Amino acid sequence: MIKLVSVYKEYPRSGLALKNVSFHLRKGEFAFLIGPSGAGKSTVLRLIHMAERPSDGEVRVSGYSSARMKRRDIPRLRRRVGMVFQNFRLLRDRTAAENLSFALEVSGARRGDIKGRVQRLLAQVGLAARAGAYPDELSGGEQQRIAMARALIHDPVVLLADEPMGNLDERASRGVFDLIRDINSSGTAVLMATHDLELVRRYSGYRVIELSEGAVVYDSEVADAVS
Amino acid sequence: MPYHSVREAVAAFRRAPGLALLSATSIGLSFFVLGTFGLVTYNVDVTLRGIERRVEVVAYLRDDISAAQLELLQNDVRSFPEVEGVNHVSKFEAMRNAMQQLEEFRDVFTDLELNPLPASIEIQLRPDFRDPESVERVANLIALYPFVEDVRFGREWVDKIFQLRRLGGAVAAILGIAFAIVAILIIGTTVRMAVLARREEIIIMRLVGATDGFIRRPFLLEGFITGLVGGVLALVLTYGAHLVVDGSLIDLEWLPSLWTAGGVLAGGLLGLLASGSALRRHLVSYA
Ligand SMILES: Nc1ncnc2c1ncn2[C@@H]1O[C@H](COP(=O)(O)OP(=O)(O)OP(=O)(O)O)[C@@H](O)[C@H]1O
Ligand SMILES: [Mg+2]
């Protein structure tokens, strides 16, 4: 469903960020993407979201291929791929509900449907009561839940999470991670970049892909197959 | 989704009314200069057309021309495709005209038995054939008739009229282009600032899968409306200038409504084009 085939990514000034990266994430699968800072985790996520194009190799996402994709096809892909970030990226001059309705409106939802869907999304992330709150009135954990609700507006096949708990304390992190697992258990694949090795160890049943200096140095799935 | 575009464009005006007003005003001023120029050009044109209507070829006839030959000549000339009308001026009429126009003439010639002035035919050309080449061609053709003594036409006049009009056209084009460039730069700056003001929103729109067209539309609408407002402002200013000048200095005709409507619409289109090209430059950085 998501497949990276010998992907290289070179940035103009900083050189090779990814070297010969290949992996396959199946429908509904969960995988941690780990590695030291600068290893290329965010770059992998941006490639899957087609915010970047590979310098070489191919990125395939849900029937789309980086090799054949035109700029005008990207919006349709993005509606299949939800993404959240460490810094939430909510619009600060809009309430929680307005952030969601804005995202729905601009990505082609029918206007009649928007109100109902916003309410359902808020309920899904457990924030129905905070619909009218502005981001600054929400805790970090709550803001990340709104951001996740926004990533889910079009029922994506995969949720890309770039250090989603990077800015959160212990308790808020647990809440957000529980939500991510909820989302995964309802059939959405998850690829989550994280620094939190403690968390990765605790959920040792999940697949782990480790990057170092732009190369995949460990993939638990491949390792299991070998051993 | 036109609703979104309209709402966003209105929000943009609300967010930075000063900026919107500034760019509309600058377009308005640019087009005002163009409008003033259009007013002058149009009035020069009207005047020129009046002068041009007088462009005619005069063929002086020999005294011994018979009535039948005169008839033949007139009918011949009238059948030229370039000719609108032919008017015969007899020796007597020529003398009477001369005496009306020139007093000195009256003293010298009142008691002269012999009228020195020749009869003539005055040939009016159709509007399409008042250019120097056609006038000369007709004059040369008429000169070929045996009982035509001499052919005159306002050659310098004809040339001058056409030079004036060409010069006017060139000046208008240069000024027009110069001011259009200024207006485009100003709208481009306005759009860039509008894009910056909506930076966060554009990033989110890209993130959740809004199409390029959808992201562009409010900016294009904003540019179009700004241009239209500028066009209307220019129209009002130009009309004001017309009111002030007309009657007090010289008589000025107001522009035909096709020009004014076209001018306002051109303002809108210029706004649209300027914001479109600015968007092409400033939206690329948003992956
Ligand atoms: N837009 C960019 N332009 C140039 N170089 C970049 C760009 N983005 C990332 N890089 C470089 O690519 C390499 C990988 O960066 P990336 O952000 O993918 O790492 P990361 O694993 O996400 O790191 P972190 O854990 O600190 O977020 C780094 O060397 C970085 O400097
Ligand atoms: Mg990163």
Coordinates of C-alpha atoms and ligand atoms in Angstrom, one line a residue:
Chain A
M1 CA 0.0 0.0 0.0
I2 CA 3.0 2.2 0.8
K3 CA 6.1 1.2 -0.9
L4 CA 9.5 2.8 -1.1
V5 CA 11.7 1.3 -3.7
S6 CA 15.4 2.2 -3.6
V7 CA 14.7 5.8 -2.7
Y8 CA 17.4 8.4 -2.7
K9 CA 16.8 12.0 -1.7
E10 CA 19.3 14.7 -2.2
Y11 CA 18.7 18.2 -0.9
P12 CA 20.3 21.1 -2.8
R13 CA 22.7 22.2 0.0
S14 CA 22.8 19.4 2.5
G15 CA 23.5 16.5 0.3
L16 CA 22.1 13.0 0.5
A17 CA 19.4 12.7 3.1
L18 CA 18.2 9.3 2.1
K19 CA 20.2 6.5 0.5
N20 CA 18.6 3.5 -1.1
V21 CA 15.7 3.3 1.3
S22 CA 13.2 0.5 0.7
F23 CA 10.3 -0.8 2.8
H24 CA 6.7 -1.8 2.4
L25 CA 4.0 -0.8 4.8
R26 CA 0.8 -2.8 4.4
K27 CA -2.8 -1.9 4.8
G28 CA -3.6 -1.3 8.4
E29 CA -0.1 -1.9 9.6
F30 CA 1.6 0.0 12.4
A31 CA 5.3 1.0 12.2
F32 CA 7.6 3.1 14.3
L33 CA 10.3 5.0 12.3
I34 CA 13.2 5.7 14.6
G35 CA 16.8 7.0 14.3
P36 CA 18.9 9.8 15.5
S37 CA 18.3 13.4 14.6
G38 CA 19.0 14.1 11.0
A39 CA 18.6 10.4 10.1
G40 CA 15.9 11.2 7.5
K41 CA 12.7 10.3 9.3
S42 CA 10.8 13.5 8.4
T43 CA 12.1 13.2 4.9
V44 CA 10.6 9.8 4.5
L45 CA 7.2 11.1 5.7
R46 CA 7.4 14.1 3.4
L47 CA 8.1 11.8 0.5
I48 CA 5.1 9.7 1.3
H49 CA 3.0 12.8 1.5
M50 CA 4.5 13.9 -1.8
A51 CA 5.7 17.2 -0.4
E52 CA 9.1 16.1 -1.8
R53 CA 10.0 14.0 -4.8
P54 CA 12.7 11.3 -4.6
S55 CA 15.9 12.1 -6.4
D56 CA 16.0 8.5 -7.5
G57 CA 13.8 5.4 -6.9
E58 CA 10.1 5.4 -6.5
V59 CA 7.5 6.1 -3.8
R60 CA 4.2 4.3 -4.2
V61 CA 1.2 5.3 -2.1
S62 CA -2.3 3.8 -2.5
G63 CA -2.1 3.4 -6.2
Y64 CA -0.2 6.6 -6.8
S65 CA 3.5 6.6 -7.9
S66 CA 6.0 9.4 -7.5
A67 CA 7.3 8.5 -10.9
R68 CA 4.1 9.2 -12.8
M69 CA 2.4 11.7 -10.5
K70 CA 1.6 15.2 -11.7
R71 CA 1.3 18.2 -9.5
R72 CA -2.4 18.4 -9.9
D73 CA -2.8 14.8 -8.7
I74 CA -1.3 15.6 -5.3
P75 CA -4.4 16.9 -3.7
R76 CA -6.3 13.7 -4.2
L77 CA -3.4 11.7 -2.7
R78 CA -3.3 14.0 0.3
R79 CA -6.9 13.2 1.0
R80 CA -5.9 9.6 1.4
V81 CA -2.9 10.4 3.6
G82 CA -3.4 12.1 7.0
M83 CA -0.4 13.8 8.6
V84 CA 0.3 15.3 12.1
F85 CA 3.4 17.1 13.4
Q86 CA 5.2 17.8 16.6
N87 CA 4.0 21.4 16.5
F88 CA 0.3 20.6 15.7
R89 CA 0.0 23.3 13.0
L90 CA -3.5 24.5 13.9
L91 CA -4.8 27.8 12.7
R92 CA -4.6 30.0 15.9
D93 CA -7.4 32.4 14.8
R94 CA -9.9 29.6 14.5
T95 CA -11.6 27.4 17.1
A96 CA -11.1 23.7 17.2
A97 CA -14.3 23.1 15.3
E98 CA -13.4 25.8 12.7
N99 CA -10.0 24.3 12.2
L100 CA -11.8 21.1 11.2
S101 CA -14.5 22.7 9.1
F102 CA -11.9 24.8 7.3
A103 CA -9.9 21.6 6.4
L104 CA -13.1 19.9 5.2
E105 CA -14.2 22.9 3.2
V106 CA -11.0 23.5 1.4
S107 CA -10.5 19.9 0.5
G108 CA -13.8 19.5 -1.3
A109 CA -16.3 18.3 1.3
R110 CA -19.9 19.1 0.6
R111 CA -21.0 22.1 2.7
G112 CA -24.1 20.3 4.0
D113 CA -22.0 17.5 5.4
I114 CA -19.4 19.6 7.2
K115 CA -21.2 20.3 10.4
G116 CA -22.1 16.7 11.1
R117 CA -18.6 15.5 10.3
V118 CA -16.9 18.0 12.5
Q119 CA -19.1 16.9 15.4
R120 CA -18.3 13.2 14.8
L121 CA -14.5 13.9 14.5
L122 CA -14.5 15.9 17.7
A123 CA -16.3 13.1 19.4
Q124 CA -13.8 10.6 18.0
V125 CA -10.9 12.4 19.5
G126 CA -12.8 13.0 22.8
L127 CA -13.0 16.7 22.5
A128 CA -16.7 17.3 21.7
A129 CA -16.9 19.6 24.7
R130 CA -14.0 21.9 23.5
A131 CA -15.4 22.6 20.0
G132 CA -15.5 26.4 20.6
A133 CA -12.0 26.6 22.1
Y134 CA -9.1 28.3 20.3
P135 CA -5.8 26.5 20.1
D136 CA -4.3 28.7 22.7
E137 CA -7.0 27.7 25.1
L138 CA -6.2 24.0 24.6
S139 CA -3.5 21.9 26.2
G140 CA -0.8 20.5 24.0
G141 CA -2.4 17.1 24.1
E142 CA -5.8 18.5 23.2
Q143 CA -4.3 20.5 20.3
Q144 CA -2.6 17.3 19.0
R145 CA -6.0 15.5 19.2
I146 CA -7.6 18.3 17.1
A147 CA -4.7 18.0 14.6
M148 CA -5.3 14.2 14.4
A149 CA -9.0 14.8 13.9
R150 CA -8.0 17.1 11.0
A151 CA -5.8 14.3 9.6
L152 CA -8.7 12.0 9.6
I153 CA -11.3 14.1 7.8
H154 CA -11.2 12.0 4.6
D155 CA -10.8 8.6 6.3
P156 CA -7.2 8.2 5.2
V157 CA -5.6 4.9 4.4
V158 CA -2.5 5.9 6.4
L159 CA -1.7 8.3 9.2
L160 CA 1.8 9.8 9.1
A161 CA 2.8 11.1 12.5
D162 CA 6.1 13.1 12.8
E163 CA 7.0 13.0 16.5
P164 CA 3.4 13.6 17.5
M165 CA 4.3 13.5 21.2
G166 CA 7.5 15.4 20.9
N167 CA 6.1 18.4 22.7
L168 CA 3.9 16.6 25.2
D169 CA 4.4 15.5 28.8
E170 CA 4.0 11.9 30.0
R171 CA 0.3 12.0 30.6
A172 CA -0.7 13.9 27.4
S173 CA 1.6 11.6 25.4
R174 CA -0.1 8.5 26.7
G175 CA -3.5 10.0 25.7
V176 CA -2.4 10.9 22.2
F177 CA -0.7 7.5 21.7
D178 CA -3.8 5.7 22.8
L179 CA -5.7 7.7 20.3
I180 CA -3.2 6.7 17.6
R181 CA -3.6 3.1 18.5
D182 CA -7.4 3.5 18.3
I183 CA -7.1 4.9 14.9
N184 CA -4.9 2.1 13.8
S185 CA -7.2 -0.5 15.2
S186 CA -10.0 0.8 13.1
G187 CA -8.0 0.0 10.0
T188 CA -5.9 3.0 9.3
A189 CA -2.2 2.2 8.8
V190 CA 0.2 4.3 10.9
L191 CA 3.8 5.3 10.3
M192 CA 5.1 7.2 13.3
A193 CA 8.5 8.9 13.5
T194 CA 9.7 9.1 17.1
H195 CA 12.7 9.6 19.4
D196 CA 10.9 7.9 22.3
L197 CA 12.8 4.6 22.4
E198 CA 11.1 3.9 25.8
L199 CA 7.8 3.9 24.0
V200 CA 9.1 1.7 21.2
R201 CA 10.4 -0.8 23.7
R202 CA 7.1 -0.8 25.6
Y203 CA 5.1 -1.7 22.4
S204 CA 7.6 -4.2 21.2
G205 CA 4.9 -6.0 19.2
Y206 CA 4.9 -3.2 16.6
R207 CA 7.2 -3.0 13.6
V208 CA 10.3 -0.8 13.9
I209 CA 12.2 0.7 11.0
E210 CA 15.4 2.3 12.0
L211 CA 17.2 4.9 9.9
S212 CA 20.8 6.1 10.3
E213 CA 22.4 8.7 8.1
G214 CA 19.7 8.2 5.5
A215 CA 19.8 4.4 5.3
V216 CA 17.6 1.7 6.7
V217 CA 19.8 0.0 9.2
Y218 CA 17.1 -2.1 10.9
D219 CA 13.6 -3.3 9.9
S220 CA 12.0 -5.6 12.5
E221 CA 10.0 -7.3 9.8
V222 CA 12.9 -8.1 7.7
A223 CA 14.9 -9.1 10.8
D224 CA 12.2 -11.5 11.9
A225 CA 12.0 -13.0 8.5
V226 CA 15.7 -13.6 8.5
S227 CA 16.0 -15.0 12.0
Chain B
M1 CA -16.4 26.5 -4.3
P2 CA -17.3 30.1 -5.1
Y3 CA -18.7 30.7 -1.6
H4 CA -15.3 30.1 0.0
S5 CA -13.5 32.3 -2.6
V6 CA -15.9 35.2 -2.1
R7 CA -15.8 34.9 1.7
E8 CA -12.0 34.8 1.7
A9 CA -11.6 37.7 -0.7
V10 CA -13.9 39.8 1.4
A11 CA -12.0 38.7 4.5
A12 CA -8.8 39.8 2.8
F13 CA -10.2 43.3 2.2
R14 CA -11.3 43.4 5.8
R15 CA -7.9 42.2 7.1
A16 CA -5.9 44.8 5.2
P17 CA -8.3 47.5 4.0
G18 CA -5.5 50.0 3.7
L19 CA -3.5 47.8 1.4
A20 CA -6.6 47.0 -0.7
L21 CA -7.4 50.6 -0.9
L22 CA -3.8 51.5 -1.8
S23 CA -3.6 49.0 -4.7
A24 CA -7.1 50.0 -6.0
T25 CA -6.1 53.6 -5.8
S26 CA -2.8 53.1 -7.6
I27 CA -4.6 51.2 -10.4
G28 CA -7.2 54.0 -10.3
L29 CA -4.5 56.6 -10.8
S30 CA -2.8 54.7 -13.5
F31 CA -6.0 54.2 -15.4
F32 CA -6.9 57.8 -14.7
V33 CA -3.9 58.9 -16.6
L34 CA -4.8 56.5 -19.3
G35 CA -8.4 57.8 -19.2
T36 CA -7.3 61.4 -19.5
F37 CA -5.2 60.4 -22.4
G38 CA -8.1 58.5 -23.9
L39 CA -10.2 61.5 -23.5
V40 CA -7.7 63.7 -25.3
T41 CA -7.1 61.1 -28.0
Y42 CA -10.8 60.7 -28.5
N43 CA -11.4 64.4 -28.9
V44 CA -8.4 64.8 -31.2
D45 CA -9.9 61.9 -33.2
V46 CA -13.2 63.6 -33.4
T47 CA -11.6 66.8 -34.6
L48 CA -9.4 65.0 -37.0
R49 CA -12.4 63.2 -38.5
G50 CA -14.0 66.6 -39.1
I51 CA -10.9 67.9 -40.8
E52 CA -10.6 64.6 -42.7
R53 CA -14.1 64.9 -44.0
R54 CA -12.9 68.0 -45.9
V55 CA -10.2 66.2 -47.7
E56 CA -11.1 66.5 -51.3
V57 CA -9.7 66.6 -54.7
V58 CA -10.3 69.6 -56.9
A59 CA -10.1 69.3 -60.7
Y60 CA -9.8 72.7 -62.6
L61 CA -11.4 72.5 -66.0
R62 CA -10.5 74.1 -69.2
D63 CA -12.7 77.0 -70.3
D64 CA -13.6 75.3 -73.6
I65 CA -15.2 72.2 -71.9
S66 CA -18.7 71.5 -73.3
A67 CA -21.7 70.8 -71.2
A68 CA -21.7 67.2 -72.6
Q69 CA -18.1 66.7 -71.7
L70 CA -18.6 68.1 -68.3
E71 CA -21.6 65.7 -67.8
L72 CA -19.4 62.8 -69.0
L73 CA -16.6 63.7 -66.7
Q74 CA -18.8 64.0 -63.7
N75 CA -20.5 60.7 -64.3
D76 CA -17.2 59.0 -64.8
V77 CA -15.7 60.3 -61.6
R78 CA -18.8 59.6 -59.7
S79 CA -18.5 55.9 -60.7
F80 CA -15.0 55.6 -59.1
P81 CA -15.2 53.3 -56.1
E82 CA -13.2 55.8 -54.0
V83 CA -15.6 58.7 -54.7
E84 CA -18.4 59.7 -52.4
G85 CA -19.7 62.7 -54.3
V86 CA -18.9 65.2 -57.0
N87 CA -19.8 68.8 -56.9
H88 CA -19.5 71.2 -59.9
V89 CA -18.4 74.8 -59.3
S90 CA -18.9 76.9 -62.4
K91 CA -16.8 79.9 -63.3
F92 CA -19.5 82.2 -62.0
E93 CA -19.7 80.4 -58.7
A94 CA -16.0 80.4 -58.4
M95 CA -15.9 84.1 -58.8
R96 CA -18.8 84.6 -56.4
N97 CA -17.0 82.4 -53.7
A98 CA -13.8 84.3 -54.2
M99 CA -15.5 87.6 -53.8
Q100 CA -17.2 86.6 -50.7
Q101 CA -14.1 85.3 -49.1
L102 CA -11.6 88.0 -50.2
E103 CA -12.3 91.6 -50.1
E104 CA -9.3 92.6 -52.1
F105 CA -10.5 90.4 -54.8
R106 CA -13.8 92.3 -54.9
D107 CA -12.0 95.6 -55.7
V108 CA -9.8 94.2 -58.4
F109 CA -12.3 92.1 -60.2
T110 CA -15.7 93.6 -59.9
D111 CA -15.8 95.2 -63.3
L112 CA -13.7 92.8 -65.2
E113 CA -15.5 91.4 -68.2
L114 CA -13.3 88.4 -68.3
N115 CA -13.6 86.0 -65.4
P116 CA -10.0 84.6 -64.8
L117 CA -11.2 81.8 -62.4
P118 CA -11.7 78.4 -63.9
A119 CA -14.7 76.1 -63.3
S120 CA -13.9 73.1 -61.3
I121 CA -15.3 69.9 -59.9
E122 CA -14.8 69.1 -56.2
I123 CA -14.5 65.4 -55.5
Q124 CA -15.4 64.1 -52.0
L125 CA -13.8 60.7 -51.1
R126 CA -15.4 57.9 -49.2
P127 CA -14.0 57.6 -45.6
D128 CA -12.0 54.5 -46.3
F129 CA -10.1 56.2 -49.2
R130 CA -9.0 59.4 -47.4
D131 CA -5.4 58.1 -46.9
P132 CA -2.6 59.8 -48.9
E133 CA -2.2 56.9 -51.4
S134 CA -5.8 56.8 -52.4
V135 CA -6.1 60.6 -52.7
E136 CA -3.1 60.7 -54.9
R137 CA -4.3 57.8 -57.1
V138 CA -7.7 59.5 -57.7
A139 CA -6.1 62.8 -58.4
N140 CA -3.7 61.2 -61.0
L141 CA -6.6 59.4 -62.7
I142 CA -8.6 62.6 -63.0
A143 CA -5.6 64.5 -64.4
L144 CA -5.7 62.1 -67.4
Y145 CA -8.9 63.6 -68.7
P146 CA -8.1 65.9 -71.6
F147 CA -10.3 68.9 -70.5
V148 CA -8.9 68.8 -67.0
E149 CA -6.4 71.7 -66.7
D150 CA -5.0 70.9 -63.3
V151 CA -5.7 68.7 -60.2
R152 CA -5.1 69.9 -56.7
F153 CA -5.4 68.0 -53.4
G154 CA -4.4 68.8 -49.9
R155 CA -1.4 66.6 -50.0
E156 CA 0.3 68.1 -47.0
W157 CA -2.9 68.1 -45.1
V158 CA -3.5 64.5 -45.8
D159 CA 0.0 63.5 -44.7
K160 CA -0.1 65.6 -41.6
I161 CA -3.4 64.2 -40.4
F162 CA -2.1 60.7 -40.7
Q163 CA 1.2 61.5 -39.1
L164 CA -0.6 63.1 -36.1
R165 CA -2.8 60.1 -35.7
R166 CA 0.1 57.6 -35.9
L167 CA 2.0 59.7 -33.3
G168 CA -1.0 59.8 -31.0
G169 CA -1.4 56.1 -31.3
A170 CA 2.3 55.5 -30.5
V171 CA 2.3 57.8 -27.5
A172 CA -0.9 56.2 -26.1
A173 CA 0.5 52.7 -26.5
I174 CA 3.8 53.6 -24.7
L175 CA 2.1 55.4 -21.9
G176 CA -0.5 52.6 -21.6
I177 CA 2.1 49.9 -21.4
A178 CA 4.2 51.9 -18.9
F179 CA 1.2 52.5 -16.6
A180 CA 0.0 48.9 -17.0
I181 CA 3.4 47.7 -15.8
V182 CA 3.2 50.0 -12.7
A183 CA -0.2 48.7 -11.9
I184 CA 0.9 45.1 -12.4
L185 CA 3.8 45.6 -10.0
I186 CA 1.6 47.1 -7.4
I187 CA -1.0 44.4 -7.6
G188 CA 1.8 41.8 -7.5
T189 CA 3.1 43.3 -4.3
T190 CA -0.4 43.3 -2.8
V191 CA -0.9 39.7 -3.7
R192 CA 2.4 38.8 -2.3
M193 CA 1.5 40.4 1.0
A194 CA -1.9 38.7 0.9
V195 CA -0.2 35.4 0.3
L196 CA 2.1 36.0 3.3
A197 CA -0.8 37.1 5.4
R198 CA -2.5 33.8 4.6
R199 CA 0.7 31.7 4.8
E200 CA -0.5 29.4 7.6
E201 CA -3.8 28.8 5.9
I202 CA -2.2 28.0 2.6
I203 CA 0.1 25.5 4.3
I204 CA -2.9 23.8 5.9
M205 CA -4.8 23.8 2.6
R206 CA -1.9 22.1 0.9
L207 CA -1.6 19.7 3.8
V208 CA -5.2 18.5 3.7
G209 CA -5.4 18.3 -0.1
A210 CA -6.9 21.5 -1.4
T211 CA -6.4 21.9 -5.2
D212 CA -4.2 24.6 -6.6
G213 CA -7.2 26.2 -8.3
F214 CA -9.0 26.3 -5.0
I215 CA -6.1 28.0 -3.3
R216 CA -5.7 30.5 -6.1
R217 CA -9.3 31.5 -6.6
P218 CA -9.7 33.9 -3.6
F219 CA -6.5 35.7 -4.6
L220 CA -7.6 36.0 -8.2
L221 CA -11.0 37.2 -7.2
E222 CA -9.3 39.7 -4.9
G223 CA -7.1 40.9 -7.8
F224 CA -10.1 41.2 -10.1
I225 CA -12.2 43.1 -7.7
T226 CA -9.3 45.4 -6.8
G227 CA -8.8 46.1 -10.5
L228 CA -12.5 46.8 -11.1
V229 CA -12.6 49.2 -8.1
G230 CA -9.5 50.9 -9.5
G231 CA -11.2 51.1 -12.9
V232 CA -14.3 52.7 -11.5
L233 CA -12.2 55.1 -9.5
A234 CA -10.3 56.0 -12.7
L235 CA -13.7 56.5 -14.5
V236 CA -14.9 58.9 -11.8
L237 CA -11.6 60.9 -11.8
T238 CA -11.6 61.1 -15.6
Y239 CA -15.2 62.2 -15.7
G240 CA -14.3 64.8 -13.1
A241 CA -11.5 66.1 -15.2
H242 CA -13.9 66.1 -18.2
L243 CA -16.4 68.2 -16.2
V244 CA -13.7 70.7 -15.2
V245 CA -12.3 71.2 -18.6
D246 CA -15.4 70.9 -20.7
G247 CA -17.0 74.3 -21.2
S248 CA -14.4 76.3 -19.3
L249 CA -11.4 75.7 -21.5
I250 CA -12.6 73.9 -24.6
D251 CA -15.5 71.8 -25.6
L252 CA -14.8 68.2 -24.9
E253 CA -16.8 65.3 -25.9
W254 CA -17.2 62.5 -23.3
L255 CA -16.0 59.0 -24.2
P256 CA -18.2 56.5 -25.8
S257 CA -19.7 54.0 -23.3
L258 CA -17.8 51.1 -25.0
W259 CA -14.5 52.8 -24.1
T260 CA -15.5 53.5 -20.5
A261 CA -17.0 50.0 -19.9
G262 CA -13.9 48.5 -21.7
G263 CA -11.6 50.5 -19.4
V264 CA -13.2 49.4 -16.2
L265 CA -13.2 45.8 -17.4
A266 CA -9.6 46.1 -18.5
G267 CA -8.8 47.3 -14.9
G268 CA -10.4 44.1 -13.6
L269 CA -8.6 41.9 -16.1
L270 CA -5.3 43.6 -15.3
G271 CA -5.9 42.9 -11.6
L272 CA -6.7 39.3 -12.4
L273 CA -3.6 38.8 -14.6
A274 CA -1.3 40.6 -12.1
S275 CA -2.5 38.5 -9.2
G276 CA -2.2 35.3 -11.4
S277 CA 1.4 36.0 -12.3
A278 CA 2.2 37.0 -8.7
L279 CA 0.6 33.7 -7.5
R280 CA 2.7 31.7 -9.9
R281 CA 5.8 33.2 -8.3
H282 CA 4.8 33.1 -4.7
L283 CA 2.8 29.9 -4.3
V284 CA 5.5 27.6 -5.6
S285 CA 7.3 27.6 -2.2
Y286 CA 4.3 25.9 -0.6
A287 CA 4.7 22.2 -1.2
Ligands
LIG1 N1 14.3 21.2 3.3 C1 15.5 20.8 3.4 N2 16.6 21.3 2.7 C2 17.8 20.9 2.9 N3 18.2 19.9 3.7 C3 17.2 19.3 4.4 C4 15.8 19.7 4.3 N4 15.1 18.9 5.1 C5 16.0 18.1 5.7 N5 17.2 18.3 5.3 C6 18.4 17.5 5.7 O1 18.2 16.2 5.4 C7 18.6 15.4 6.5 C8 17.5 14.6 7.1 O2 16.6 15.5 7.7 P1 15.3 15.0 8.4 O3 14.5 16.2 8.8 O4 14.6 14.0 7.5 O5 15.8 14.2 9.7 P2 15.0 13.7 10.9 O6 15.4 12.2 11.0 O7 13.5 14.0 10.8 O8 15.6 14.5 12.1 P3 14.9 14.9 13.5 O9 14.8 13.7 14.3 O10 15.9 16.0 14.0 O11 13.6 15.5 13.1 C9 19.3 16.3 7.5 O12 20.7 16.3 7.2 C10 18.7 17.7 7.1 O13 19.7 18.7 7.4
MG2 MG 12.2 15.2 11.8

